[in-house]
Structures are given as structure tokens and as C-alpha cells.
Amino acid sequence: MRQNIEYLRPTTLEEALAILNQYAGKVKPYAGGTDIMVQLRENRKSLQGIEVLMDVMQLKELYGIEENDGEICIGAAVTHNQACQCEMLKRHIPFLIHAAATVGSTQIRNSGTIGGNICNASLAADTLSPLIAADANLLVKSIRGERLIPVKSVYVKNNCNSLAEDELAIKIIFKSLEQYQNAFLKLGRRKALAISRINVAVAFQMQNGIMTDVRIAPGCVFRTPNRAVKAE
């Protein structure tokens, strides 16, 4: 039987990073909670040793969608439906919108976050493929400083990411794909509310009738997420 877990809800980023440092290895940050609540109910091995759940929904640094000189930043706590409703993202990275719209049900998309979809470290994460095709990076912070991790390098193995125990995901950063043709396709066991059996995000530019800078990022295919470089 699982022992009681302490619940903490920091209101500042500094407080959150201090908690991560204090309970390193024993604290689990979460936002929407669509995955963590299932894992708790099923008493998953991935949560063994966790003594503290840290709710990050009050941290303003984890919100917002911004564009600056062709670079797009999405807060880690931005939900799938917030992304779907963002006109800026529809212009700069439309296949991310298509992927986010396929995640679970409306209720899941209202709670689940883009950052959580990455950090949960599931190969079936629908938004993972478009972000890898976009060469996106994840900005993470700790009391020691900050660093950028390529999104494709966040995944180590199932439900295990490459963030240090005291690091928190802050935002996803990538260059605009406004000048690219792009598409996202997903195959599941059913037409709705389905986990990907396989998916793919593709982006390319057209110059004089020739495809250039082709990017192909399949999901649920490789042992760890990556682009299909030979096919490109």
C-alpha cells in the first residue's frame, strides 16, 4: 500500500526550484495531472520513492505563447486546447496544433499540458513528433542555473526523462516553420480517444518545385524519438 504523499503548491519559481533542490529524487512536479493521477492510482513503479507532489500551476513563468524574431516560445504549462486555440501557433507550426487536437478527450486536452506531454517520456506522445521535426528545445531551470535540452534528447526510456532531479521544465523553444509545408498523421486502434500506435510529423520547403529541408519525425517507431534522417 502506498504511503501518504505530501502536496506542495509553490507560488513562485524560486520557491519551486528550492523544493526540487530540497527533495531531489523524492519530489514529482506536475501540471495538468492527467498522467500522474493514473500512475498514483495504479501504484506505478515509476513513483516509488516519491514523497512529495509539487503542483506547478501557479507559476507564471510556465505560461504564455510568444514570438520573438522568428523564435516561438510555449510555456510548459500551456494546455493542448490553449495551443489549439492560438492563432500564432496556427501560423508558425500548424502540425503541432493538429497533433495537440488528437490528444485524448476534450477534458484531457483542457488539463494536459505540452510540457507534460514531453516530460512524461512516452513514445506515444502526440506532440512529440511535430516538436522533434521543428528541432525544438526544452528550457529547464534549477537553483544551479538553466540549460536547453533538444526535445528529442529528453526521452531516456519509458516514463524516464533526462532532466536532473532538481530541474523543472519551463518552456519549449523553436524557430518558426511558417514558410514550411507540414502535416501530422496518426494511426490508433480507433478514430477517437486513441493512443498512437504510430504517428508521423513531416515538414519541408518548396523551391522551384523541389522539396528542400525535409524533416520527417515518426512517433512510436524508434527506441528513442528521432528524425528519419536517411528518408529525409
mmCIF file of C-alpha atoms in Angstrom:
data_model
loop_
_atom_site.group_PDB
_atom_site.id
_atom_site.type_symbol
_atom_site.label_atom_id
_atom_site.label_comp_id
_atom_site.label_asym_id
_atom_site.label_seq_id
_atom_site.Cartn_x
_atom_site.Cartn_y
_atom_site.Cartn_z
ATOM 1 C CA MET A 1 0.000 0.000 0.000
ATOM 2 C CA ARG A 2 1.296 3.468 -0.908
ATOM 3 C CA GLN A 3 2.219 5.758 1.973
ATOM 4 C CA ASN A 4 0.812 9.263 2.208
ATOM 5 C CA ILE A 5 2.382 11.776 -0.182
ATOM 6 C CA GLU A 6 2.812 15.422 0.754
ATOM 7 C CA TYR A 7 1.236 18.001 -1.556
ATOM 8 C CA LEU A 8 3.012 21.330 -2.165
ATOM 9 C CA ARG A 9 1.879 24.235 -4.352
ATOM 10 C CA PRO A 10 4.591 26.892 -4.745
ATOM 11 C CA THR A 11 3.539 30.333 -5.941
ATOM 12 C CA THR A 12 6.934 31.469 -7.279
ATOM 13 C CA LEU A 13 9.520 29.830 -9.497
ATOM 14 C CA GLU A 14 12.190 30.396 -6.843
ATOM 15 C CA GLU A 15 10.113 28.512 -4.289
ATOM 16 C CA ALA A 16 9.520 25.656 -6.733
ATOM 17 C CA LEU A 17 13.221 25.302 -7.536
ATOM 18 C CA ALA A 18 14.058 25.321 -3.823
ATOM 19 C CA ILE A 19 11.584 22.475 -3.254
ATOM 20 C CA LEU A 20 13.105 20.488 -6.106
ATOM 21 C CA ASN A 21 16.540 21.008 -4.585
ATOM 22 C CA GLN A 22 15.403 20.097 -1.071
ATOM 23 C CA TYR A 23 13.558 16.922 -2.074
ATOM 24 C CA ALA A 24 15.727 15.948 -5.058
ATOM 25 C CA GLY A 25 14.742 12.479 -6.204
ATOM 26 C CA LYS A 26 11.721 12.385 -3.904
ATOM 27 C CA VAL A 27 9.512 15.069 -5.487
ATOM 28 C CA LYS A 28 7.365 14.880 -8.609
ATOM 29 C CA PRO A 29 6.334 18.162 -10.268
ATOM 30 C CA TYR A 30 3.090 18.084 -12.214
ATOM 31 C CA ALA A 31 0.720 20.459 -14.003
ATOM 32 C CA GLY A 32 -2.465 19.017 -15.524
ATOM 33 C CA GLY A 33 -2.092 15.738 -13.653
ATOM 34 C CA THR A 34 -3.716 13.646 -16.401
ATOM 35 C CA ASP A 35 -0.887 11.091 -16.238
ATOM 36 C CA ILE A 36 0.277 11.354 -12.637
ATOM 37 C CA MET A 37 -3.168 10.627 -11.198
ATOM 38 C CA VAL A 38 -3.433 7.408 -13.208
ATOM 39 C CA GLN A 39 0.076 6.413 -12.134
ATOM 40 C CA LEU A 40 -0.784 7.041 -8.488
ATOM 41 C CA ARG A 41 -3.966 5.007 -8.674
ATOM 42 C CA GLU A 42 -2.107 2.112 -10.286
ATOM 43 C CA ASN A 43 0.811 2.436 -7.842
ATOM 44 C CA ARG A 44 3.326 2.554 -10.703
ATOM 45 C CA LYS A 45 6.935 1.614 -10.046
ATOM 46 C CA SER A 46 7.981 4.924 -11.611
ATOM 47 C CA LEU A 47 6.624 6.687 -8.499
ATOM 48 C CA GLN A 48 8.379 4.534 -5.940
ATOM 49 C CA GLY A 49 10.350 6.727 -3.536
ATOM 50 C CA ILE A 50 8.253 9.831 -4.305
ATOM 51 C CA GLU A 51 7.331 11.639 -1.076
ATOM 52 C CA VAL A 52 6.134 14.978 -2.457
ATOM 53 C CA LEU A 53 3.839 16.031 -5.307
ATOM 54 C CA MET A 54 4.533 19.604 -6.406
ATOM 55 C CA ASP A 55 1.719 21.400 -8.250
ATOM 56 C CA VAL A 56 3.295 23.964 -10.619
ATOM 57 C CA MET A 57 0.077 25.514 -11.942
ATOM 58 C CA GLN A 58 0.641 28.788 -10.039
ATOM 59 C CA LEU A 59 3.987 29.533 -11.710
ATOM 60 C CA LYS A 60 3.515 32.359 -14.224
ATOM 61 C CA GLU A 61 6.818 31.533 -15.967
ATOM 62 C CA LEU A 62 5.274 28.301 -17.255
ATOM 63 C CA TYR A 63 2.519 30.047 -19.227
ATOM 64 C CA GLY A 64 2.219 32.088 -22.383
ATOM 65 C CA ILE A 65 2.950 31.672 -26.083
ATOM 66 C CA GLU A 66 5.303 34.260 -27.569
ATOM 67 C CA GLU A 67 7.077 35.034 -30.842
ATOM 68 C CA ASN A 68 10.317 36.978 -30.982
ATOM 69 C CA ASP A 69 12.338 37.428 -34.191
ATOM 70 C CA GLY A 70 11.067 34.163 -35.663
ATOM 71 C CA GLU A 71 11.568 32.175 -32.473
ATOM 72 C CA ILE A 72 8.489 30.688 -30.786
ATOM 73 C CA CYS A 73 8.263 30.002 -27.060
ATOM 74 C CA ILE A 74 5.500 27.890 -25.498
ATOM 75 C CA GLY A 75 5.187 27.751 -21.725
ATOM 76 C CA ALA A 76 5.472 24.210 -20.373
ATOM 77 C CA ALA A 77 2.092 24.518 -18.615
ATOM 78 C CA VAL A 78 0.201 25.596 -21.748
ATOM 79 C CA THR A 79 -2.592 23.057 -22.286
ATOM 80 C CA HIS A 80 -3.332 21.250 -25.514
ATOM 81 C CA ASN A 81 -6.558 23.175 -26.025
ATOM 82 C CA GLN A 82 -4.824 26.503 -25.356
ATOM 83 C CA ALA A 83 -2.331 25.581 -28.066
ATOM 84 C CA CYS A 84 -5.143 24.581 -30.427
ATOM 85 C CA GLN A 85 -6.812 27.970 -29.977
ATOM 86 C CA CYS A 86 -3.637 30.010 -30.538
ATOM 87 C CA GLU A 87 -3.640 31.824 -33.893
ATOM 88 C CA MET A 88 0.117 32.393 -33.637
ATOM 89 C CA LEU A 89 0.806 28.650 -33.472
ATOM 90 C CA LYS A 90 -1.620 28.006 -36.322
ATOM 91 C CA ARG A 91 0.562 30.293 -38.413
ATOM 92 C CA HIS A 92 4.018 29.210 -37.245
ATOM 93 C CA ILE A 93 3.649 25.471 -36.549
ATOM 94 C CA PRO A 94 0.234 24.181 -37.678
ATOM 95 C CA PHE A 95 1.088 20.487 -37.425
ATOM 96 C CA LEU A 96 1.629 20.915 -33.672
ATOM 97 C CA ILE A 97 -1.978 22.127 -33.495
ATOM 98 C CA HIS A 98 -3.143 19.069 -35.417
ATOM 99 C CA ALA A 99 -1.230 16.788 -33.041
ATOM 100 C CA ALA A 100 -2.484 18.527 -29.895
ATOM 101 C CA ALA A 101 -6.055 18.200 -31.170
ATOM 102 C CA THR A 102 -5.712 14.390 -31.252
ATOM 103 C CA VAL A 103 -4.693 14.060 -27.596
ATOM 104 C CA GLY A 104 -7.328 12.210 -25.549
ATOM 105 C CA SER A 105 -10.711 13.787 -24.909
ATOM 106 C CA THR A 106 -11.750 17.420 -24.554
ATOM 107 C CA GLN A 107 -11.370 17.094 -20.776
ATOM 108 C CA ILE A 108 -7.835 15.730 -21.150
ATOM 109 C CA ARG A 109 -6.881 18.493 -23.594
ATOM 110 C CA ASN A 110 -8.235 21.106 -21.179
ATOM 111 C CA SER A 111 -5.912 19.832 -18.425
ATOM 112 C CA GLY A 112 -2.970 18.102 -20.079
ATOM 113 C CA THR A 113 -0.004 20.296 -20.995
ATOM 114 C CA ILE A 114 2.547 20.437 -23.808
ATOM 115 C CA GLY A 115 5.406 20.294 -21.295
ATOM 116 C CA GLY A 116 3.858 17.335 -19.534
ATOM 117 C CA ASN A 117 3.453 15.507 -22.840
ATOM 118 C CA ILE A 118 7.227 15.806 -23.297
ATOM 119 C CA CYS A 119 8.390 15.152 -19.729
ATOM 120 C CA ASN A 120 6.124 12.153 -19.225
ATOM 121 C CA ALA A 121 8.533 10.451 -21.641
ATOM 122 C CA SER A 122 6.093 8.317 -23.615
ATOM 123 C CA LEU A 123 6.981 7.405 -27.190
ATOM 124 C CA ALA A 124 3.270 7.702 -27.992
ATOM 125 C CA ALA A 125 3.128 11.405 -27.031
ATOM 126 C CA ASP A 126 1.381 13.034 -29.979
ATOM 127 C CA THR A 127 3.003 16.485 -29.733
ATOM 128 C CA LEU A 128 6.478 14.957 -29.565
ATOM 129 C CA SER A 129 6.783 14.276 -33.312
ATOM 130 C CA PRO A 130 5.998 17.841 -34.508
ATOM 131 C CA LEU A 131 8.351 19.321 -31.915
ATOM 132 C CA ILE A 132 11.159 16.994 -32.998
ATOM 133 C CA ALA A 133 10.519 17.899 -36.633
ATOM 134 C CA ALA A 134 10.775 21.550 -35.569
ATOM 135 C CA ASP A 135 14.137 20.889 -33.845
ATOM 136 C CA ALA A 136 12.593 22.234 -30.636
ATOM 137 C CA ASN A 137 14.488 22.642 -27.385
ATOM 138 C CA LEU A 138 13.221 22.398 -23.814
ATOM 139 C CA LEU A 139 14.386 25.114 -21.406
ATOM 140 C CA VAL A 140 14.851 23.728 -17.893
ATOM 141 C CA LYS A 141 15.904 25.501 -14.701
ATOM 142 C CA SER A 142 17.255 24.643 -11.264
ATOM 143 C CA ILE A 143 18.877 26.645 -8.478
ATOM 144 C CA ARG A 144 22.153 25.888 -10.306
ATOM 145 C CA GLY A 145 21.078 27.707 -13.459
ATOM 146 C CA GLU A 146 19.358 26.851 -16.725
ATOM 147 C CA ARG A 147 20.047 24.809 -19.858
ATOM 148 C CA LEU A 148 18.481 23.891 -23.183
ATOM 149 C CA ILE A 149 17.801 20.229 -23.990
ATOM 150 C CA PRO A 150 16.830 19.118 -27.503
ATOM 151 C CA VAL A 151 13.319 17.700 -27.181
ATOM 152 C CA LYS A 152 14.465 14.515 -28.921
ATOM 153 C CA SER A 153 17.016 14.029 -26.107
ATOM 154 C CA VAL A 154 14.517 14.378 -23.262
ATOM 155 C CA TYR A 155 13.387 10.755 -23.629
ATOM 156 C CA VAL A 156 15.678 8.168 -21.988
ATOM 157 C CA LYS A 157 13.325 5.206 -21.665
ATOM 158 C CA ASN A 158 9.641 4.669 -20.998
ATOM 159 C CA ASN A 159 8.433 7.180 -18.349
ATOM 160 C CA CYS A 160 12.018 8.312 -17.703
ATOM 161 C CA ASN A 161 13.313 11.699 -18.908
ATOM 162 C CA SER A 162 16.776 13.221 -18.948
ATOM 163 C CA LEU A 163 16.033 16.132 -16.596
ATOM 164 C CA ALA A 164 18.125 16.218 -13.430
ATOM 165 C CA GLU A 165 16.246 15.583 -10.188
ATOM 166 C CA ASP A 166 16.302 19.288 -9.294
ATOM 167 C CA GLU A 167 15.336 20.645 -12.752
ATOM 168 C CA LEU A 168 11.955 21.987 -13.853
ATOM 169 C CA ALA A 169 10.708 22.321 -17.444
ATOM 170 C CA ILE A 170 9.967 25.998 -18.181
ATOM 171 C CA LYS A 171 9.259 26.428 -21.896
ATOM 172 C CA ILE A 172 9.615 24.883 -25.340
ATOM 173 C CA ILE A 173 11.566 26.925 -27.893
ATOM 174 C CA PHE A 174 11.851 26.504 -31.679
ATOM 175 C CA LYS A 175 12.185 28.519 -34.878
ATOM 176 C CA SER A 176 9.080 29.335 -36.869
ATOM 177 C CA LEU A 177 8.041 26.908 -39.615
ATOM 178 C CA GLU A 178 5.732 29.462 -41.219
ATOM 179 C CA GLN A 179 7.443 29.017 -44.608
ATOM 180 C CA TYR A 180 7.157 25.213 -44.490
ATOM 181 C CA GLN A 181 4.539 22.809 -45.754
ATOM 182 C CA ASN A 182 3.731 20.399 -42.924
ATOM 183 C CA ALA A 183 1.394 17.623 -41.831
ATOM 184 C CA PHE A 184 0.729 15.289 -38.905
ATOM 185 C CA LEU A 185 -0.827 11.843 -39.278
ATOM 186 C CA LYS A 186 -1.765 9.397 -36.541
ATOM 187 C CA LEU A 187 -2.837 5.763 -36.522
ATOM 188 C CA GLY A 188 -4.661 4.394 -33.491
ATOM 189 C CA ARG A 189 -6.849 1.413 -32.699
ATOM 190 C CA ARG A 190 -9.925 3.631 -33.121
ATOM 191 C CA LYS A 191 -10.795 7.008 -34.636
ATOM 192 C CA ALA A 192 -11.028 8.984 -31.373
ATOM 193 C CA LEU A 193 -9.610 8.908 -27.828
ATOM 194 C CA ALA A 194 -6.821 6.682 -29.124
ATOM 195 C CA ILE A 195 -3.186 6.357 -28.095
ATOM 196 C CA SER A 196 -0.878 6.416 -31.113
ATOM 197 C CA ARG A 197 0.195 3.070 -32.499
ATOM 198 C CA ILE A 198 2.297 5.101 -34.919
ATOM 199 C CA ASN A 199 2.333 8.734 -35.990
ATOM 200 C CA VAL A 200 4.453 10.998 -38.133
ATOM 201 C CA ALA A 201 5.150 14.710 -38.496
ATOM 202 C CA VAL A 202 6.557 15.961 -41.803
ATOM 203 C CA ALA A 203 7.748 19.436 -42.787
ATOM 204 C CA PHE A 204 9.512 20.734 -45.898
ATOM 205 C CA GLN A 205 10.007 23.813 -48.038
ATOM 206 C CA MET A 206 9.340 24.085 -51.759
ATOM 207 C CA GLN A 207 11.780 25.911 -54.024
ATOM 208 C CA ASN A 208 11.157 25.891 -57.771
ATOM 209 C CA GLY A 209 9.122 22.720 -57.471
ATOM 210 C CA ILE A 210 11.779 20.936 -55.428
ATOM 211 C CA MET A 211 11.377 19.859 -51.796
ATOM 212 C CA THR A 212 14.151 21.194 -49.555
ATOM 213 C CA ASP A 213 14.987 20.929 -45.840
ATOM 214 C CA VAL A 214 12.758 17.873 -45.486
ATOM 215 C CA ARG A 215 12.024 16.842 -41.894
ATOM 216 C CA ILE A 216 10.394 13.515 -41.018
ATOM 217 C CA ALA A 217 9.757 12.662 -37.371
ATOM 218 C CA PRO A 218 7.918 9.364 -36.807
ATOM 219 C CA GLY A 219 6.450 8.513 -33.422
ATOM 220 C CA CYS A 220 6.341 5.072 -31.739
ATOM 221 C CA VAL A 221 8.977 3.812 -34.197
ATOM 222 C CA PHE A 222 12.490 4.299 -32.800
ATOM 223 C CA ARG A 223 13.784 3.172 -29.404
ATOM 224 C CA THR A 224 14.135 6.874 -28.602
ATOM 225 C CA PRO A 225 12.499 9.756 -30.535
ATOM 226 C CA ASN A 226 14.396 10.989 -33.567
ATOM 227 C CA ARG A 227 14.083 12.067 -37.184
ATOM 228 C CA ALA A 228 14.247 9.650 -40.110
ATOM 229 C CA VAL A 229 17.454 11.147 -41.467
ATOM 230 C CA LYS A 230 18.032 8.645 -44.304
ATOM 231 C CA ALA A 231 14.478 9.057 -45.554
ATOM 232 C CA GLU A 232 14.880 12.842 -45.444
#
